[in-house]
XYZ file of C-alpha atoms in Angstrom:
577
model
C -33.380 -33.230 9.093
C -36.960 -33.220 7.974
C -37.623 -30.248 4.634
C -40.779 -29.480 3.704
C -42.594 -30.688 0.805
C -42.936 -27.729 -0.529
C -39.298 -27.517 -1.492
C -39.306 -31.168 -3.451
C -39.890 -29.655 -6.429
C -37.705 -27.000 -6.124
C -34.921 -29.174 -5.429
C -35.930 -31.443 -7.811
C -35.189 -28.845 -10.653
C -31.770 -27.938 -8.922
C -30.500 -31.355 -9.799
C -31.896 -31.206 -13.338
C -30.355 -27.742 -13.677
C -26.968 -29.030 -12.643
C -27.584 -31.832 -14.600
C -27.815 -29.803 -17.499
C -25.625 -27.777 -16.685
C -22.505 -30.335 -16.857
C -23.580 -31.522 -19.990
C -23.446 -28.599 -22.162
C -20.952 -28.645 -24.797
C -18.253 -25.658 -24.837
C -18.415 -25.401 -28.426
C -22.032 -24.314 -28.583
C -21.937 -21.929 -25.574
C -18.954 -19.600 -27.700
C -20.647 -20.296 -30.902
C -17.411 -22.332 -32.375
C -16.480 -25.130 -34.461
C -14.286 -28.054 -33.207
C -12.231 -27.226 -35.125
C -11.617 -23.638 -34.356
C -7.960 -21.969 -33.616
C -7.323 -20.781 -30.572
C -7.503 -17.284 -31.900
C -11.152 -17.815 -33.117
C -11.660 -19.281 -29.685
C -10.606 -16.592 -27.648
C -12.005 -13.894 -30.120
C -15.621 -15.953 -29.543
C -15.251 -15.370 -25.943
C -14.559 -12.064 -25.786
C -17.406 -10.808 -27.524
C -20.213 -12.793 -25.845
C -18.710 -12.404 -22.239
C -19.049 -8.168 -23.212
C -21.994 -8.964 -24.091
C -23.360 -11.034 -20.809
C -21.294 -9.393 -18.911
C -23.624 -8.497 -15.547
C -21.884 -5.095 -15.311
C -23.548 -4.174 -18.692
C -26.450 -7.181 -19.027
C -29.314 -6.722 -16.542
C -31.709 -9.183 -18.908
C -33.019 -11.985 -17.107
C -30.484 -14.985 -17.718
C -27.749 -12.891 -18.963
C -25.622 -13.818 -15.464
C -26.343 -17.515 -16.107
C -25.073 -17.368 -19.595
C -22.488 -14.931 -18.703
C -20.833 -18.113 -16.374
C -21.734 -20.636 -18.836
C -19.475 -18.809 -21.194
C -16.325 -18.513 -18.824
C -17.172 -22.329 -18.113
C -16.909 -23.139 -22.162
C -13.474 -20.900 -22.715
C -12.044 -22.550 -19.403
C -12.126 -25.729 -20.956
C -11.373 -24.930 -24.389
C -8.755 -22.236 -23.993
C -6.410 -25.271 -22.080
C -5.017 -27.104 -24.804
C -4.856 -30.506 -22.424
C -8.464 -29.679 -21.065
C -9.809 -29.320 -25.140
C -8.324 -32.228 -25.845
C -9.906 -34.606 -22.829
C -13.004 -32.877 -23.411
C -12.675 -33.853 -27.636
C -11.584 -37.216 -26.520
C -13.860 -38.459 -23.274
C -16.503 -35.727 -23.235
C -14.570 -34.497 -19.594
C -12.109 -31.627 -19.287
C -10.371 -33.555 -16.443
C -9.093 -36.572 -19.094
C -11.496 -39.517 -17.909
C -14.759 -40.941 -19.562
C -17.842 -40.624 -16.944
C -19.700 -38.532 -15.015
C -18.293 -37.855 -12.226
C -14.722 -40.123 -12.797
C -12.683 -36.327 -13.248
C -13.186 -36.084 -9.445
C -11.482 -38.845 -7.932
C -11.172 -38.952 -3.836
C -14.025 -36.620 -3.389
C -12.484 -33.643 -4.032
C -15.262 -31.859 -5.886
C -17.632 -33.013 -8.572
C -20.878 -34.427 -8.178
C -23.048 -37.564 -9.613
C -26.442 -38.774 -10.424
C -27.204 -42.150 -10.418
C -30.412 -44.507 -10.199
C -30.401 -46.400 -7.398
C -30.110 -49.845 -7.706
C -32.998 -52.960 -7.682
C -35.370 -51.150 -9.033
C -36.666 -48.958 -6.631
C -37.425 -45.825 -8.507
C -34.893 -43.205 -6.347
C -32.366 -41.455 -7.553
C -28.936 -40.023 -5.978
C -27.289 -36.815 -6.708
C -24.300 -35.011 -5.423
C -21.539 -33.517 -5.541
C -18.501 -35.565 -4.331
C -16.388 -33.002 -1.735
C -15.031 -32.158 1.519
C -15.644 -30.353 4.914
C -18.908 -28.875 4.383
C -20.555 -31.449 2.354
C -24.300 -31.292 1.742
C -26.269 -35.041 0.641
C -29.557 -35.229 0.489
C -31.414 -38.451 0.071
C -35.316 -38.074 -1.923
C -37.915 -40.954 -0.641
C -41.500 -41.656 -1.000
C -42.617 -39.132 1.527
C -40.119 -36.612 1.621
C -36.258 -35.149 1.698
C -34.005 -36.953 4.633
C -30.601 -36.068 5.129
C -27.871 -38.214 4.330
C -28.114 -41.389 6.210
C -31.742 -40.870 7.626
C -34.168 -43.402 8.057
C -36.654 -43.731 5.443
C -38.513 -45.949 2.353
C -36.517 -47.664 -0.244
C -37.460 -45.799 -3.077
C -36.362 -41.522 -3.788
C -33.272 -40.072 -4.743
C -30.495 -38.042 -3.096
C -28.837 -34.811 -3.801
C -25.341 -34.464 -2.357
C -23.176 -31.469 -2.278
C -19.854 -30.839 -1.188
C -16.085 -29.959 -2.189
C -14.496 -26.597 -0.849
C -17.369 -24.040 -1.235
C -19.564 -26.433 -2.523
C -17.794 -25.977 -5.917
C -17.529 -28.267 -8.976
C -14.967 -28.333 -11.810
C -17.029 -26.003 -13.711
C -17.143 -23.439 -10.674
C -20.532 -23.988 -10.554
C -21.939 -25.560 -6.947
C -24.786 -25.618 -4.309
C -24.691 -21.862 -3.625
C -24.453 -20.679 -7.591
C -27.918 -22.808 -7.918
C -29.540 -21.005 -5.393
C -28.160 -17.783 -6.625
C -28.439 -18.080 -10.388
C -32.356 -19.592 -9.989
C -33.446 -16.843 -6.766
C -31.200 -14.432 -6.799
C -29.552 -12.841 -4.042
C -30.219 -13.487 -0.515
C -31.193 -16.091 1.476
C -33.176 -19.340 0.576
C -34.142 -22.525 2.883
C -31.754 -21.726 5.494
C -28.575 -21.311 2.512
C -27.177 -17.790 1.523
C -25.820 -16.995 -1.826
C -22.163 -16.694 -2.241
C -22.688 -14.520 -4.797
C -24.641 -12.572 -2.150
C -22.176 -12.526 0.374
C -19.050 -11.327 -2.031
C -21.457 -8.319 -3.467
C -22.043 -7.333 0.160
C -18.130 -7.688 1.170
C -16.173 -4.745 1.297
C -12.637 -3.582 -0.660
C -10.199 -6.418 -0.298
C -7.521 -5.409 2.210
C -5.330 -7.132 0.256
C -4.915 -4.403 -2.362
C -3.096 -1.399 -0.801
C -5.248 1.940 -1.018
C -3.157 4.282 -3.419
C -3.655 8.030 -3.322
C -2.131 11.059 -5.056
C 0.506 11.176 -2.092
C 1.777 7.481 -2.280
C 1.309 7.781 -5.811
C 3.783 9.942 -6.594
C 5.998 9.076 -3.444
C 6.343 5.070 -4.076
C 4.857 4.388 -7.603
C 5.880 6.812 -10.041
C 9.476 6.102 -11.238
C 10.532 3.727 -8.291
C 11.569 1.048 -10.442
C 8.408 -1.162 -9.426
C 5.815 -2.693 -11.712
C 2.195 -1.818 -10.381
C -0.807 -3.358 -10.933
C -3.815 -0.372 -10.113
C -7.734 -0.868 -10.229
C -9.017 2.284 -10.658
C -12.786 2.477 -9.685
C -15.387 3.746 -7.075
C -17.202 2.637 -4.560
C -20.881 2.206 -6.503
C -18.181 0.396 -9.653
C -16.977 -1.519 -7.071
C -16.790 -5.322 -8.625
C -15.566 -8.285 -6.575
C -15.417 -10.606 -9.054
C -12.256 -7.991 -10.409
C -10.939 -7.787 -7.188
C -10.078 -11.073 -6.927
C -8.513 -11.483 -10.416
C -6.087 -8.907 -9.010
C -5.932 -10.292 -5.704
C -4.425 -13.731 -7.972
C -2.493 -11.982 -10.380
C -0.606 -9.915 -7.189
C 0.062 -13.359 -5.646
C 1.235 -14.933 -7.920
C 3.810 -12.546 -9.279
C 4.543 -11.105 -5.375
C 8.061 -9.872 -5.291
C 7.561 -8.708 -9.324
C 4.577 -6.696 -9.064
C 2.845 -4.848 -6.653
C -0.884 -4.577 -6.664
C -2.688 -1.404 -5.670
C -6.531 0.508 -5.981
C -7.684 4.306 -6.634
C -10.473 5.349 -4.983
C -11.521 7.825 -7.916
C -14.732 9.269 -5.853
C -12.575 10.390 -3.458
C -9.723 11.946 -5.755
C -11.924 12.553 -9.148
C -9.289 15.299 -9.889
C -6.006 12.806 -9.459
C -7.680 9.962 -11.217
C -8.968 12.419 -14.516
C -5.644 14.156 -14.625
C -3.817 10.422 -15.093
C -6.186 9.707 -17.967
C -7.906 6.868 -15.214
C -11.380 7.830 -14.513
C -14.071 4.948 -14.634
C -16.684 5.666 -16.185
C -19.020 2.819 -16.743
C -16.595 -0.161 -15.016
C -13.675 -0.450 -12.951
C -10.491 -0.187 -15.092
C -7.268 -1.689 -14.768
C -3.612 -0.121 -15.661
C -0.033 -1.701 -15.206
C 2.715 1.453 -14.525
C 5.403 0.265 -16.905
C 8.477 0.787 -18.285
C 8.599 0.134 -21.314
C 9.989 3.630 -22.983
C 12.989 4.842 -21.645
C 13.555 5.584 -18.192
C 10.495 7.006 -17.031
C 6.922 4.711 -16.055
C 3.913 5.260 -17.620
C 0.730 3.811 -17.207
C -0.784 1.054 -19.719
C -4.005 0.334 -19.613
C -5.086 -3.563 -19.660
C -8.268 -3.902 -22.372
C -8.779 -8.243 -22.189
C -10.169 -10.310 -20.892
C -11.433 -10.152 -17.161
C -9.051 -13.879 -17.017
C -6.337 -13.998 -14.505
C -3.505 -16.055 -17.059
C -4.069 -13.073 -19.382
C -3.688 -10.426 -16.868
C -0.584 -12.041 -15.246
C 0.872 -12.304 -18.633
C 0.003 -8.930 -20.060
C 2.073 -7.620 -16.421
C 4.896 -10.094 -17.260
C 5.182 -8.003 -20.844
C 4.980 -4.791 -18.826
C 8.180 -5.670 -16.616
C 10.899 -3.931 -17.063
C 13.720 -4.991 -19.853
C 16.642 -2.837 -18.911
C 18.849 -6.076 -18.999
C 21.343 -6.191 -22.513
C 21.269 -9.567 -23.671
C 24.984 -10.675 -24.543
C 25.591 -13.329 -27.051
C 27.649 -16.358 -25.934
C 29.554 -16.124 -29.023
C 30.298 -12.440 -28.664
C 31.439 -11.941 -25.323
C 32.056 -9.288 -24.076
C 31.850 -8.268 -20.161
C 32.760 -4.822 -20.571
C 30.016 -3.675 -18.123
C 28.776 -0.203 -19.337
C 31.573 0.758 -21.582
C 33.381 3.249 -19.212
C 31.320 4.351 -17.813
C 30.924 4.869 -13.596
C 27.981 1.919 -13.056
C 29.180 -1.651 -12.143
C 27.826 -3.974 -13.954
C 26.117 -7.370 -13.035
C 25.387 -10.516 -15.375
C 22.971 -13.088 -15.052
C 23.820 -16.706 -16.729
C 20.912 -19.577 -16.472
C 19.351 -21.703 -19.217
C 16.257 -19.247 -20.145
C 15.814 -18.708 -23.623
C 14.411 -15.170 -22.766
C 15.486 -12.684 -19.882
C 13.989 -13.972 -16.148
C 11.015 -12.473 -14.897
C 13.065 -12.257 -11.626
C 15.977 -10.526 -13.470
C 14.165 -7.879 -15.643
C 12.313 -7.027 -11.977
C 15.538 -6.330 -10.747
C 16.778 -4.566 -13.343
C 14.003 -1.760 -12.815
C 14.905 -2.230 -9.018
C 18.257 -0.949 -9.385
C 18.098 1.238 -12.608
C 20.847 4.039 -12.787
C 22.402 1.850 -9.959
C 23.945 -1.021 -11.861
C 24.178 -1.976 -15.744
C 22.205 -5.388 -15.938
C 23.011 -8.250 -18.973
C 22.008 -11.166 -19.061
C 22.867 -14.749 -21.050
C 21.480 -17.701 -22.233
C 24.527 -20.608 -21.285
C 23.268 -24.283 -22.747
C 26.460 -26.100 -21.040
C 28.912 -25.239 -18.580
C 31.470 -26.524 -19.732
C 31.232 -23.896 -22.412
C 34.928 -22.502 -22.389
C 34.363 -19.008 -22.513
C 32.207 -20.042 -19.253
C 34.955 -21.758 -17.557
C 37.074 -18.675 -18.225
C 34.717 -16.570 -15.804
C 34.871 -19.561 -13.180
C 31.409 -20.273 -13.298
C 30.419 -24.288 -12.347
C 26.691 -23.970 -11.710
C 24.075 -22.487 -13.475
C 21.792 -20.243 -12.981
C 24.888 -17.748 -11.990
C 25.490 -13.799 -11.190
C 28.814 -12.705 -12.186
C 29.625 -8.655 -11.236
C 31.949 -6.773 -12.490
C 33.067 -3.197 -10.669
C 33.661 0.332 -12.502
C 37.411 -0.735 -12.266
C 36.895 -3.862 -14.658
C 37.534 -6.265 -11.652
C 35.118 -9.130 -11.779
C 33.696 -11.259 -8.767
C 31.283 -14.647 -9.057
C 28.544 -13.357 -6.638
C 26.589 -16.451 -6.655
C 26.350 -19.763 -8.511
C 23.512 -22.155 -8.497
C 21.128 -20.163 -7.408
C 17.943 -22.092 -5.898
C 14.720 -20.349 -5.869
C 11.958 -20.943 -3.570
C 9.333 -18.476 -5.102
C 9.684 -14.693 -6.616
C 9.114 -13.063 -3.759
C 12.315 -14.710 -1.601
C 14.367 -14.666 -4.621
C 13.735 -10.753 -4.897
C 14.749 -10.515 -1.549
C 17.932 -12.456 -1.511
C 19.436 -11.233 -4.918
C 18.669 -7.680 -3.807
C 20.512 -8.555 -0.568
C 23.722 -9.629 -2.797
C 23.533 -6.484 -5.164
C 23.160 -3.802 -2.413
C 26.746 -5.838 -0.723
C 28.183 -5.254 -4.126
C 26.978 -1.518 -4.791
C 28.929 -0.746 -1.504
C 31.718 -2.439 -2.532
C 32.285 -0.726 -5.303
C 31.419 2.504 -3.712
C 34.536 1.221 -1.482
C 36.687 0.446 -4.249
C 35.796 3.798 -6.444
C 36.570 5.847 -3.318
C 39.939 3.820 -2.757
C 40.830 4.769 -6.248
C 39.942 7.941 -6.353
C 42.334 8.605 -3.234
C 45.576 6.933 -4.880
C 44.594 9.143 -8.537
C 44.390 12.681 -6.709
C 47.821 11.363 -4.860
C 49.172 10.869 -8.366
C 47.958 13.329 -10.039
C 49.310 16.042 -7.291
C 52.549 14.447 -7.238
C 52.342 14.475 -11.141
C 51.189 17.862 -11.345
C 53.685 19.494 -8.903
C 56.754 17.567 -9.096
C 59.658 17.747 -6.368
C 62.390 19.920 -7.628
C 65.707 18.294 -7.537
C 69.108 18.346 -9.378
C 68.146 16.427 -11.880
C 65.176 18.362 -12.783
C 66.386 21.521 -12.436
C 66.672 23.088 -15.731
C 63.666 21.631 -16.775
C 61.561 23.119 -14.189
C 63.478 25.784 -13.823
C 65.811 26.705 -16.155
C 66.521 28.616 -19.339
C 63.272 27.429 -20.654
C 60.931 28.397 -18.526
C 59.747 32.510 -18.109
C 58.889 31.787 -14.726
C 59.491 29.102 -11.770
C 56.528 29.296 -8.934
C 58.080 27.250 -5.985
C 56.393 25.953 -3.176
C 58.979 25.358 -0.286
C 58.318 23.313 3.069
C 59.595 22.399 5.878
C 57.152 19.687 7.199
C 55.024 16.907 5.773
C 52.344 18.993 6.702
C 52.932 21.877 4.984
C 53.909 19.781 1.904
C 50.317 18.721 1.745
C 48.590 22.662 1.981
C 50.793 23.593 -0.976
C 50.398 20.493 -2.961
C 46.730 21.531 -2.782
C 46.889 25.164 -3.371
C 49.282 24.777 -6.055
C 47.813 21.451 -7.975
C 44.594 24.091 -7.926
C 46.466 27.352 -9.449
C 48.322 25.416 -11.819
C 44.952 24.578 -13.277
C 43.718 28.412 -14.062
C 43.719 29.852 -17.243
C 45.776 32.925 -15.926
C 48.711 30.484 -15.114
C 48.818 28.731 -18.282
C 49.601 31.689 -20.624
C 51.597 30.930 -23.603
C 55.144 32.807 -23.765
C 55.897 34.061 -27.595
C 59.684 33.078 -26.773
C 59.295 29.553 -24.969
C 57.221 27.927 -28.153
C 54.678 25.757 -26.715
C 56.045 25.591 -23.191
C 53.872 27.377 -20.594
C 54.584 30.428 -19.487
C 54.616 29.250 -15.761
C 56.098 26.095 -14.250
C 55.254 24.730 -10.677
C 57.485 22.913 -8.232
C 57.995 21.741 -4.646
C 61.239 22.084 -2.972
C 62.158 20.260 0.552
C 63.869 23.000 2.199
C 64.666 20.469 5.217
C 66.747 18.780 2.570
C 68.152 21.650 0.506
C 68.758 24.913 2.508
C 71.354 26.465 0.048
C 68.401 27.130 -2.446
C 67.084 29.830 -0.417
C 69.739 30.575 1.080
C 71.190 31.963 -2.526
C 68.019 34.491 -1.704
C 68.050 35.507 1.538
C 71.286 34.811 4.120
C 68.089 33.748 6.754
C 67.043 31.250 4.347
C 63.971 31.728 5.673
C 64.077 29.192 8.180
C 61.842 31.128 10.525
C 58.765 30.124 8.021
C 57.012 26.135 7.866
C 56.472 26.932 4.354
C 56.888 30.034 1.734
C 56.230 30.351 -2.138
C 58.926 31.744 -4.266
C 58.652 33.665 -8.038
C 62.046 32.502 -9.389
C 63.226 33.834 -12.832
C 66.237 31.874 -13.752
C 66.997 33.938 -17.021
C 67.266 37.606 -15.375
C 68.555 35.745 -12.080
C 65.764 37.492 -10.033
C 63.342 36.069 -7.186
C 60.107 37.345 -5.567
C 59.174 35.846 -2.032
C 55.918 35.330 -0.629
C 55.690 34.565 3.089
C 52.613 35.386 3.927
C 49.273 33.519 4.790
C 49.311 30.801 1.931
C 45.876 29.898 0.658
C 44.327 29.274 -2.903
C 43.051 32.956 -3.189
C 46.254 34.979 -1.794
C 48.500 32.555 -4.231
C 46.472 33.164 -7.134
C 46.281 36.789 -6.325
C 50.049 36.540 -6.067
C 50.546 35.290 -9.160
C 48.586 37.580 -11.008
C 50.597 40.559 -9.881
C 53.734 38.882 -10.917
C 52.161 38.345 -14.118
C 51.175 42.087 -14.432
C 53.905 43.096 -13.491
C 53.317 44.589 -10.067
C 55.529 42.491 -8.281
C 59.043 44.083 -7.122
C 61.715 41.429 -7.866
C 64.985 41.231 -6.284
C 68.276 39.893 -7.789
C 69.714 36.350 -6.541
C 72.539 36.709 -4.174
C 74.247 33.763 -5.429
C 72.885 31.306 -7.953
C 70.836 28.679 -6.456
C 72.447 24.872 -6.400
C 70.691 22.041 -5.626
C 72.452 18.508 -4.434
C-alpha cells in the first residue's frame, strides 16, 4: 500500500517519539532517587499525576506527561519490575530492546538494517492486527512490498497495538494530533471519550439504593458522577476492580444530574470529577459510605475495598478453644479453619451476607493433626465446622476447593442456607418437646401419691382440671398452664409460708371416678371435661361445668378468690387409688 510522501516525515517522528519514549528513565519522570522508599515513590506519584491529570490540566503536553508518569510508577511501584529495570534497564527482567517481548506478544524494535544500506526497521512485535511498515528510497511500502534496498520500517502490532508501557500506534497518533482521525487510523483515545456508560456497572438510583444497597450485607463499589464528568478512563478501573473481586463486591454508578437531591443528601455530589465511595461496614451493624481519595490505580482501589469488607467473623485462638457459638444465645454458629494468617476475603463477605443470621469465627490451623483439630473430626483444610443453637456440631465441608470468588460465594452460601433450615428444624423440634414438659411440669397429674401435696392440708386452694378424653386433657393443659401463670393466681397465703396460695392439677376421671363422685352422686360423667375449686381444709368444693376457655377460667378463679363463689361441702372425702 503506497502513502504519500507527505506523511514520511510525520512518521518519521512517530518512531523517534516512541523511541524516546521507551527510553525514559522512571526515576526522572516522578522526580525520585534510586534509592527512594516505596512511600516516597508513591507520594511522588500522587502529586504530579494531580497535577497532569487531563481532568484538571488542559496545558499543551500535560496528557503526554500525565501517561509518562503512570508509565514511571508502573514500573517502579512493582518491586520485581524496579528491580529488572535497576538491573537490565527493562521492567520485564531481560537486557535489550525489545528482548521483554518474547513470541511477539507486544513490544516493538528499531534496528539498522544490515550491509550497509542506510534503512532502518521499527515496530512493534504483536498479534492480530499488526501494522509494519517498511521506509525506502522513494517512499513508505507495506510490509513485504517490493521496493529499493535502502529505508527503514515501522511495525506495529500486539492486542490494540499496545506496548509494555501502554503506549502503542493509536496513543502516537492521539498524543501528537489529538482526537480524531489521521491517515486512515482513529484514536483510541477518541473512540473511548465518545463511548457511552459501561453497561457493565449497574445504574443505581434512590429506589435500588435503599432497596438492595443500604444494609443488605453487600460491599458496593459506587461512581458517583454526571454525564458532562463522565471519565472512561475511571470507568474501567471500576469495571477491573468489580471483576476481579465479583462475588465480594458489587460495582454500581449514580447518575447525580438526574437525582442532584439523592446524591447531595448522601454527602456524594461531584463537583469538579467523578468520585468514588465503597458502602462499608466497618462500625457496627449498619453501612456507611467511605469515600476512596488515591490513586486513580486499580491494585489500590481493589485493596482499599478488600479493607472495607466486612469483619463480623471472631477470630478464635487455637490455643483457646472454645466453640461455644454465640454464648447462648439463639444464632448457630459457623467456623471457618484454613491456613490464612488473616480472616478470608471470601469469609468476611459472607459474614456480612448472613449477619444477624449466623455467628461467624474463624481460625488459623498450621497442621491437622493438631489434636484439638482431630477432636472436631476435621482431616482437610480449608474446613467449615457449624454448630446449632442446641450446641450440636456438624463438619459441613472439608477441603474446600475454590475455583474463583464468585463460585465459592455461591456454593458456601448454598451450604449455610441448608444449615439455617436445619436448625430452624431442630429449634422448632425442641421447642415442641419443652412446652410438652413444661405443661406436664406445670400441671402435674394428680394421683395418690401426690395428693396431699397438691392438695392437701397445705394448700388454701386445689384448682382441678378433670377429663375424660385425651382431647380434653390437652384444652385444659393449655388453659390451665396459662392461668397458673397470672399474677392473680399466685397470691401468697399469710398461713401457708411461701407456698402459693393456689395449686393446679389434672385428674383422669376415666381412671378415678370416686373423686368426683365424693362431690356429686352423678360424678359428672355427663361432661368430657369440668374444673373443680377443691378446699381440702374446710372439706368444701366449687364446680365449674361450663364452656372452659382461658377467659371464663380466669374469670372463675377470680370470684373464688373474692369470694363470690358459693361452695358446697364434700359428700364424702375424696380417695384416690
Amino acid at each position: 500500500m503506497k502513502i504519500r510522501r507527505p506523511s514520511l516525515v510525520i512518521l518519521w517522528l512517530l518512531c523517534l517519539s516512541a523511541l524516546e519514549a521507551r527510553s525514559i528513565d522512571p526515576y526522572k519522570v516522578l522526580g525520585v532517587e534510586k534509592n527512594a522508599s516505596q512511600r516516597e515513590i508513591q507520594k511522588a506519584f500522587h502529586k504530579l499525576s494531580l497535577q497532569y491529570h487531563p481532568d484538571k490540566n488542559k496545558n499543551k503536553g500535560a496528557q503526554e506527561k500525565f501517561s509518562e508518569i503512570n508509565n514511571a510508577y508502573e514500573i517502579l511501584s512493582d518491586e520485581e519490575k524496579k528491580k529488572n529495570y535497576d538491573l537490565y534497564g527493562d521492567e520485564k527482567g531481560n537486557p535489550g530492546f525489545d528482548a521483554g517481548n518474547p513470541g511477539g506478544h507486544g513490544g516493538y524494535s528499531y534496528a539498522g538494517n544490515p550491509g550497509g544500506h542506510g534503512g532502518y526497521s521499527y515496530f512493534t512485535n504483536g498479534g492480530p492486527g499488526e501494522t509494519h511498515f517498511s521506509f525506502r528510497p522513494g517512499g513508505w511500502q507495506s510490509a513485504g512490498g517490493q521496493g529499493a534496498s535502502q529505508g527503514f520500517s515501522y511495525h506495529f502490532g500486539g492486542s490494540g497495538g499496545q506496548s509494555p508501557f501502554n503506549f502503542g500506534f493509536d496513543d502516537i497518533f492521539a498524543s501528537m494530533f489529538g482526537r480524531g482521525r489521521f491517515g486512515g487510523f482513529e484514536s483510541a483515545r477518541s473512540q473511548s471519550g465518545s463511548k457511552g456508560p459501561s453497561k457493565s456497572i449497574r445504574s443505581i438510583n434512590s429506589q435500588v439504593f435503599r432497596k438492595e444497597v443500604v444494609n443488605k450485607g453487600m460491599t458496593w463499589l459506587l461512581l458517583f458522577e454526571t454525564p458532562t464528568l463522565m471519565n472512561n478512563h475511571l470507568e474501567s478501573v471500576v469495571e477491573e476492580v468489580g471483576h476481579s473481586l465479583e462475588g465480594v463486591v458489587k460495582v454500581g454508578r449514580v447518575n447525580c444530574e438526574s437525582e442532584p437531591s439523592f446524591c447531595k443528601d448522601l454527602g456524594t455530589y461531584p463537583r469538579k470529577v467523578p468520585r468514588l465511595f465503597v458502602y462499608a461496614y466497618k462500625h457496627g451493624d449498619s453501612g456507611s459510605l467511605v469515600e476512596y481519595k488515591g490513586d486513580l490505580i486499580a491494585k489500590d482501589l481493589r485493596t482499599f475495598c478488600r479493607e472495607n469488607l466486612p469483619q463480623f467473623s471472631k477470630r478464635v485462638d487455637l490455643n483457646h478453644l472454645k466453640f461455644s457459638f454465640g454464648d447462648g444465645d439463639s444464632l448457630p454458629g459457623v467456623m471457618l479453619l484454613s491456613s490464612k494468617k488473616d480472616t478470608p476475603t471470601i469469609w468476611r463477605a459472607l459474614s456480612g451476607l448472613y449477619l444477624k443470621r449466623f455467628n461467624f469465627y474463624d481460625l488459623q490451623v498450621h497442621d491437622v493433626s493438631d489434636p484439638a483439630i482431630r477432636k472436631l473430626g476435621i482431616n482437610a483444610l480449608p474446613a467449615i465446622v457449624g454448630s446449632l443453637s442446641n450446641g450440636e456440631k456438624h463438619i459441613l465441608k472439608a477441603g474446600i476447593s475454590v475455583k474463583d470468588m464468585n463460585t465459592a460465594i455461591n456454593e458456601l452460601s448454598a451450604l449455610l442456607d441448608g444449615f439455617e433450615r436445619q436448625n430452624k428444624k431442630s429449634d422448632s423440634s425442641r421447642a415442641r418437646k419443652a412446652q410438652t414438659e413444661s405443661v406436664n411440669e406445670q400441671i402435674p397429674l394428680l394421683k395418690g401419691a401426690n395428693f396431699d401435696d397438691l392438695c392437701g392440708q397445705s394448700s388454701p386452694l386445689c384448682i382441678i382440671g378433670a377429663f375424660r378424653s385425651s382431647r380434653a386433657r390437652k384444652e385444659l393443659e393449655s388453659i390451665l398452664s396459662v392461668v397458673s401463670k397470672k399474677s392473680f393466681s399466685r397470691k401468697r397465703s399469710s398461713s401457708s409460708g411461701n407456698r402459693d396460695s393456689i395449686s393446679y392439677a389434672l385428674l383422669d376421671a376415666s381412671k378415678q371416678p370416686a373423686f368426683l363422685n365424693a362431690f356429686d352422686k352423678s360424678g359428672y360423667k355427663s361432661n368430657d371435661k369440668v374444673l373443680v375449686a377443691y378446699k381440702h381444709r374446710k372439706g368444701k368444693f366449687a364446680i365449674y361445668a361450663k364452656e372452659l376457655n382461658t377467659e371464663e377460667v380466669e374469670q372463675f378463679i377470680s370470684s373464688v378468690l373474692n369470694g363470690d363463689v358459693t361452695f358446697t361441702k364434700t359428700r364424702q372425702p375424696p380417695k384416690l387409688t
